[in-house]
Amino acid sequence: MKNFLKISLLAISIMSSINFVQAQQLAIVEDFKPSSLNQPQQEYPMVNSQGYARFKIAAPTADSVRVSLGLGGRGGTKLAKAEDGTWMGTTEGHMDEGFHYYNVKIDGGKFNDPGTLNYYGSVRWESGIEIPAADQDFYALKNVPHGNVQQILFPSLSTGTSRRAFVYTPPGYEKGKGKYPVLYLQHGWGEDETAWMNQGRANLIMDNLIADGKIKPFIIVNTYGMTNEVKWGKMKEFKIDGFQTVLVDELIPFIDANFRTIAKKEQRAMAGLSMGGMETKTISLNKPDVFAYYGLLSGGTYASTDFKDKPQPKLIFLSCGSKERPDGIRKALEELKTAGFNAVSYISEGTAHEFQTWRRSLLAMAPLLFK
Amino acid sequence: MKNFLKISLLAISIMSSINFVQAQQLAIVEDFKPSSLNQPQQEYPMVNSQGYARFKIAAPTADSVRVSLGLGGRGGTKLAKAEDGTWMGTTEGHMDEGFHYYNVKIDGGKFNDPGTLNYYGSVRWESGIEIPAADQDFYALKNVPHGNVQQILFPSLSTGTSRRAFVYTPPGYEKGKGKYPVLYLQHGWGEDETAWMNQGRANLIMDNLIADGKIKPFIIVNTYGMTNEVKWGKMKEFKIDGFQTVLVDELIPFIDANFRTIAKKEQRAMAGLSMGGMETKTISLNKPDVFAYYGLLSGGTYASTDFKDKPQPKLIFLSCGSKERPDGIRKALEELKTAGFNAVSYISEGTAHEFQTWRRSLLAMAPLLFK
């Protein structure tokens, strides 16, 4: 239960992505459609063309139903009893484009909206909703050749178990003979190895980039980034050693032994979002001979001094949403470039510490890898 | 909302799997442990060594909290307010071994238990709980070589979209050169292509069978078995044509083109549970040149007359739980054997129309395939 307080910190960063209608009250356009992440046959939640979300929850004898999305810091959207006995409500402001986690408070307990699919975030499977974005085409399921996403179970002596990873192999991998570079791509705190494919749609982003001829195909590997569980707010207690061993000494050799990879540093990248960026920074500096391309997505910055007595990476990619702290990224980029590093930054316009920022970051980073 | 009534029919078959303590009141042994399907860091639900389940739900100001497991037909287990303000309760009887779906009624609304992982059943993502079974070793995650489970997106002209399937490839597939037979294995009504790997643990059953040298490795393919949505209770309106086209004309050619299969009838099996059995029967008889091995798992029976003017299959496998209608299986088996068919039956002792029956059925069927 202690977790609640910590998790609410994350919730705040999520809620801060709501744009409030302030001076001028916008009329809500009544063109609501089911969110694309709804469970089969479920009408609600709905989203309109302005980015408002509308919720409907059946709990006939409840005293209070509240959705965690919609009112920054003030407890979300309070639903009201509708004529048919269900609880309904619409967010007060429109929401940022892209994917949002949320949950439903019913009489003081935290549950999921039975209308939507669940996504692992905040150390729980949360409800998910998708606000259609102007640029949603780049992560849409299209009629192009599709790569596969494989669940693998790899032996981990250091943790005494088989651990799970997901491996994206590009279209044609199964029948081909070629060897591929590999991007090791990490999730954020409270998420797990399912995040990049489920919330991030990394496989579809890759399929579309490859179909458009914008990148040379590569493999993506996602695994769980913690071996000691650390609560939000206590990240300073997080020890990287356990995960570093799993990644560098167990997972990478397993991938190189079981997939057609080009098993050398120049064909290996590591990137991560939020906590995964912190991990990328630490491991890339601890193990400078393993990866040649580094990406921190809403996950901090490098300074040129980090590389004293260390080889320069082939690429440093830094990104975040415009609603985060883009100035930190811009400054770090300038410093790195001045010092002679191949550094590139990307700021996702109009998004916060959420998956739309990271989908776009992957889109921006992928063409720069393995050059 | 109409769905509720239909779904409750399925719920009843689930609830009937509870064994009630009747004449002699058994003392509940206080050795409860978290269910193996709990979300990370979640203590509840718990299960004891006798197969009782104990639930704990936080909803401080709710009027009524009820879990759908625990009391056959009488509405499940009613939770009571505990001293710490949470709602708690223990099933009145012990439950059958294996996997059970359930949900939580809070003030009249249907939600999931935030403590557990969700599994797609009854046309919704439901809470799952696992009652440890005496024979659980055969589907345990063990230190053996593991096959991979791949999500593929295959083009389907007939339905105008890319459809999803999961493909189990045996250990060593990635680096090997051999070709493999394929089992097309279908889920039940209200479930989808995730069921056999998630609830059924089909990949672990295969890994363990292969590690023990009990079967020759083969590939398993799961896809969604409906193209027209039909509600429970209206299965007579279900038309097989759409799914048959997807399976036979689209999925099988795609699998044969993209995986190292032995692409001929003698190396292809179809089986399914419940509705998937019905589909197997219909498609195997409609398309006698596609599959050579047929399996109906709690999914009906064949009669020898079904094969008038048709080639005999290499195997007919029929199974169900001892709490279903094993007599139907036994009679059908006798009739088929008398008529000269290679028919084998399996009755899962002490289980009902639930996944423990189907896990065991796969264990019994797999060694008989592709002989």
Coordinates of N, CA and C in Angstrom, one line a residue, chain A residues 6-117:
Chain A
K6 N 4.1 6.7 -3.8 CA 5.2 6.8 -4.8 C 4.5 6.8 -6.2
I7 N 3.6 6.0 -6.4 CA 3.0 5.9 -7.8 C 2.3 7.2 -8.2
S8 N 1.8 7.8 -7.2 CA 1.1 9.1 -7.5 C 2.0 10.1 -8.1
L9 N 3.3 10.0 -7.8 CA 4.3 10.9 -8.4 C 4.3 10.7 -9.9
L10 N 4.2 9.4 -10.3 CA 4.2 9.1 -11.7 C 2.9 9.7 -12.3
A11 N 1.9 9.4 -11.6 CA 0.6 9.8 -12.1 C 0.5 11.3 -12.4
I12 N 1.2 12.1 -11.5 CA 1.2 13.5 -11.7 C 1.9 13.9 -13.1
S13 N 3.0 13.2 -13.3 CA 3.6 13.5 -14.6 C 2.7 13.1 -15.8
I14 N 1.9 12.1 -15.5 CA 1.0 11.8 -16.6 C -0.1 12.8 -16.7
M15 N -0.6 13.2 -15.6 CA -1.8 14.2 -15.6 C -1.3 15.5 -16.1
S16 N -0.1 15.9 -16.0 CA 0.3 17.2 -16.4 C 0.3 17.3 -17.9
S17 N -0.1 16.3 -18.5 CA -0.2 16.3 -20.0 C -1.5 16.8 -20.5
I18 N -2.4 17.1 -19.6 CA -3.7 17.6 -20.0 C -3.7 19.1 -20.3
N19 N -4.3 19.4 -21.4 CA -4.3 20.9 -21.7 C -5.6 21.4 -21.2
F20 N -5.6 22.3 -20.3 CA -6.8 22.9 -19.8 C -7.4 24.0 -20.7
V21 N -8.7 23.9 -20.8 CA -9.4 25.0 -21.5 C -9.5 26.1 -20.5
Q22 N -8.9 27.2 -20.7 CA -8.9 28.2 -19.7 C -9.7 29.4 -20.1
A23 N -9.0 30.4 -20.8 CA -9.7 31.6 -21.1 C -11.0 31.3 -21.9
Q24 N -10.8 30.7 -23.0 CA -12.0 30.5 -23.9 C -12.5 29.1 -23.7
Q25 N -13.8 29.0 -23.4 CA -14.4 27.6 -23.2 C -14.7 27.1 -24.6
L26 N -14.0 25.9 -24.9 CA -14.2 25.3 -26.2 C -15.5 24.5 -26.2
A27 N -16.3 24.5 -27.3 CA -17.4 23.7 -27.3 C -16.9 22.3 -27.7
I28 N -17.5 21.3 -27.0 CA -17.1 19.9 -27.2 C -17.8 19.4 -28.4
V29 N -17.0 18.9 -29.4 CA -17.6 18.4 -30.6 C -18.1 17.0 -30.4
E30 N -19.3 16.7 -30.7 CA -19.9 15.4 -30.4 C -19.6 14.4 -31.5
D31 N -18.4 14.1 -31.7 CA -18.0 13.1 -32.7 C -17.2 12.0 -32.0
F32 N -17.6 11.6 -30.8 CA -16.8 10.6 -30.1 C -16.9 9.2 -30.7
K33 N -15.7 8.6 -30.7 CA -15.6 7.2 -31.2 C -14.9 6.3 -30.2
P34 N -15.1 5.0 -30.2 CA -14.4 4.2 -29.3 C -12.9 4.3 -29.5
S35 N -12.2 4.3 -28.4 CA -10.7 4.4 -28.4 C -10.2 3.1 -29.1
S36 N -9.1 3.3 -29.9 CA -8.6 2.1 -30.6 C -8.1 1.0 -29.7
L37 N -7.9 1.3 -28.4 CA -7.4 0.3 -27.5 C -8.5 -0.4 -26.7
N38 N -9.8 -0.2 -27.1 CA -10.8 -0.9 -26.4 C -10.8 -2.4 -26.5
Q39 N -11.4 -3.1 -25.5 CA -11.5 -4.5 -25.6 C -12.6 -4.8 -26.7
P40 N -12.6 -6.0 -27.3 CA -13.6 -6.3 -28.3 C -15.0 -6.0 -27.9
Q41 N -15.7 -5.4 -28.8 CA -17.2 -5.1 -28.6 C -17.5 -4.0 -27.6
Q42 N -16.4 -3.3 -27.1 CA -16.7 -2.3 -26.1 C -16.7 -0.9 -26.7
E43 N -17.8 -0.2 -26.4 CA -18.0 1.2 -26.9 C -17.1 2.2 -26.2
Y44 N -17.0 2.1 -24.9 CA -16.3 3.1 -24.1 C -15.0 2.5 -23.5
P45 N -14.1 3.4 -23.2 CA -14.0 4.8 -23.4 C -14.1 5.3 -24.9
M46 N -14.5 6.6 -25.1 CA -14.5 7.1 -26.4 C -13.6 8.4 -26.4
V47 N -13.2 8.8 -27.6 CA -12.4 9.9 -27.8 C -13.0 10.7 -29.0
N48 N -12.9 12.1 -28.8 CA -13.4 12.9 -30.0 C -12.3 13.5 -30.8
S49 N -12.6 14.2 -31.8 CA -11.6 14.7 -32.7 C -10.8 15.8 -32.1
Q50 N -11.3 16.3 -30.9 CA -10.5 17.4 -30.2 C -9.5 16.8 -29.2
G51 N -9.6 15.5 -28.9 CA -8.8 14.9 -27.9 C -9.4 14.8 -26.6
Y52 N -10.7 15.0 -26.5 CA -11.4 14.8 -25.2 C -11.7 13.3 -25.1
A53 N -11.7 12.8 -23.9 CA -12.1 11.4 -23.6 C -13.3 11.4 -22.8
R54 N -14.2 10.4 -23.1 CA -15.4 10.2 -22.4 C -15.5 8.8 -21.9
F55 N -15.8 8.7 -20.6 CA -15.8 7.4 -19.9 C -17.2 7.0 -19.5
K56 N -17.4 5.6 -19.4 CA -18.7 5.1 -19.0 C -18.4 3.8 -18.2
I57 N -18.8 3.8 -17.0 CA -18.5 2.7 -16.1 C -19.8 2.2 -15.4
A58 N -20.0 0.9 -15.5 CA -21.2 0.4 -14.8 C -20.8 -0.1 -13.4
A59 N -21.5 0.6 -12.5 CA -21.3 0.2 -11.0 C -22.5 0.8 -10.3
P60 N -23.7 0.2 -10.6 CA -24.9 0.8 -10.2 C -25.1 1.4 -8.8
T61 N -24.5 0.7 -7.8 CA -24.7 1.1 -6.4 C -23.5 1.8 -5.8
A62 N -22.5 2.1 -6.7 CA -21.3 2.8 -6.1 C -21.6 4.2 -5.7
D63 N -20.8 4.7 -4.8 CA -21.0 6.1 -4.3 C -20.2 7.1 -5.1
S64 N -19.1 6.6 -5.6 CA -18.2 7.6 -6.3 C -17.3 6.8 -7.3
V65 N -17.3 7.3 -8.5 CA -16.4 6.8 -9.5 C -15.6 7.9 -10.2
R66 N -14.3 7.7 -10.3 CA -13.4 8.7 -10.7 C -12.4 8.1 -11.6
V67 N -12.1 8.8 -12.7 CA -11.0 8.3 -13.7 C -9.8 9.2 -13.5
S68 N -8.6 8.6 -13.5 CA -7.4 9.3 -13.1 C -6.9 10.2 -14.2
L69 N -7.6 10.3 -15.3 CA -7.2 11.2 -16.4 C -8.1 12.4 -16.4
G70 N -7.6 13.5 -16.8 CA -8.4 14.6 -17.1 C -8.3 15.9 -16.3
L71 N -7.8 15.9 -15.1 CA -7.6 17.1 -14.4 C -6.3 17.1 -13.6
G72 N -5.4 17.8 -14.1 CA -4.0 17.7 -13.6 C -3.9 17.9 -12.1
G73 N -3.5 16.9 -11.4 CA -3.2 17.1 -10.0 C -4.5 17.1 -9.1
R74 N -5.6 17.3 -9.7 CA -6.8 17.5 -8.9 C -7.7 16.2 -8.9
G75 N -7.1 15.1 -9.2 CA -7.8 13.8 -9.0 C -8.5 13.3 -10.1
G76 N -8.3 13.8 -11.3 CA -8.9 13.2 -12.5 C -10.3 13.6 -12.8
T77 N -11.0 12.8 -13.5 CA -12.4 13.2 -13.9 C -13.4 12.5 -13.1
K78 N -14.2 13.2 -12.4 CA -15.3 12.6 -11.6 C -16.4 12.3 -12.5
L79 N -16.9 11.0 -12.4 CA -18.0 10.6 -13.2 C -19.3 10.9 -12.5
A80 N -20.4 11.1 -13.2 CA -21.7 11.4 -12.6 C -22.6 10.3 -13.0
K81 N -23.6 10.0 -12.2 CA -24.6 9.0 -12.5 C -25.4 9.4 -13.7
A82 N -25.5 8.5 -14.7 CA -26.3 8.8 -15.9 C -27.7 8.2 -15.7
E83 N -28.5 8.5 -16.6 CA -29.9 8.0 -16.5 C -30.0 6.5 -16.5
D84 N -29.1 5.8 -17.2 CA -29.2 4.4 -17.3 C -28.5 3.7 -16.1
G85 N -28.1 4.5 -15.1 CA -27.5 3.9 -13.9 C -26.0 3.7 -14.0
T86 N -25.5 4.0 -15.2 CA -24.0 3.9 -15.3 C -23.4 5.2 -14.9
W87 N -22.1 5.3 -14.7 CA -21.4 6.5 -14.4 C -20.7 7.0 -15.6
M88 N -20.9 8.3 -15.9 CA -20.3 8.8 -17.1 C -19.6 10.2 -16.9
G89 N -18.6 10.5 -17.7 CA -18.0 11.8 -17.6 C -17.0 12.0 -18.8
T90 N -16.7 13.3 -19.0 CA -15.8 13.7 -20.1 C -14.7 14.5 -19.5
T91 N -13.5 14.3 -20.0 CA -12.4 15.1 -19.5 C -12.6 16.6 -19.7
E92 N -12.2 17.4 -18.7 CA -12.5 18.8 -18.8 C -11.7 19.5 -19.9
G93 N -10.4 19.0 -20.1 CA -9.6 19.6 -21.2 C -9.4 18.5 -22.2
H94 N -8.8 18.9 -23.3 CA -8.4 17.8 -24.3 C -7.0 17.3 -23.9
M95 N -6.7 16.1 -24.3 CA -5.5 15.4 -23.8 C -4.5 15.5 -24.9
D96 N -3.2 15.3 -24.5 CA -2.1 15.2 -25.5 C -2.4 14.0 -26.4
E97 N -1.9 14.1 -27.6 CA -2.0 13.0 -28.6 C -1.2 11.8 -28.1
G98 N -1.7 10.6 -28.4 CA -1.0 9.4 -28.1 C -1.5 8.6 -27.0
F99 N -0.7 7.7 -26.4 CA -1.1 6.8 -25.4 C -1.1 7.3 -24.0
H100 N -2.1 7.0 -23.2 CA -2.1 7.4 -21.8 C -2.5 6.2 -21.0
Y101 N -1.8 6.0 -19.9 CA -2.3 5.1 -18.8 C -3.3 5.7 -18.0
Y102 N -4.2 4.9 -17.4 CA -5.1 5.5 -16.4 C -5.7 4.4 -15.6
N103 N -6.4 4.8 -14.5 CA -7.2 3.8 -13.7 C -8.4 4.4 -13.2
V104 N -9.3 3.6 -12.6 CA -10.6 4.1 -12.1 C -10.7 3.9 -10.6
K105 N -11.0 4.9 -9.9 CA -11.2 4.8 -8.5 C -12.7 4.6 -8.2
I106 N -13.0 3.5 -7.6 CA -14.4 3.2 -7.3 C -14.6 3.0 -5.8
D107 N -15.3 3.9 -5.2 CA -15.5 3.9 -3.8 C -14.1 3.7 -3.1
G108 N -13.1 4.4 -3.5 CA -11.8 4.5 -2.9 C -10.9 3.4 -3.3
G109 N -11.3 2.4 -4.1 CA -10.3 1.4 -4.5 C -9.9 1.7 -6.0
K110 N -8.7 1.2 -6.3 CA -8.2 1.5 -7.7 C -8.4 0.2 -8.5
F111 N -9.1 0.4 -9.6 CA -9.4 -0.7 -10.6 C -9.1 -0.3 -12.0
N112 N -9.3 -1.2 -12.9 CA -9.2 -0.8 -14.3 C -10.5 -0.6 -15.0
D113 N -10.6 0.1 -16.0 CA -11.8 0.3 -16.8 C -12.0 -1.0 -17.6
P114 N -13.2 -1.7 -17.4 CA -13.4 -2.9 -18.1 C -13.5 -2.8 -19.6
G115 N -13.6 -1.5 -20.0 CA -13.7 -1.3 -21.5 C -12.4 -1.4 -22.3
T116 N -11.3 -1.2 -21.6 CA -10.1 -1.1 -22.4 C -9.1 -2.2 -22.1
L117 N -8.1 -2.3 -23.0 CA -7.0 -3.2 -22.8 C -6.1 -2.7 -21.7

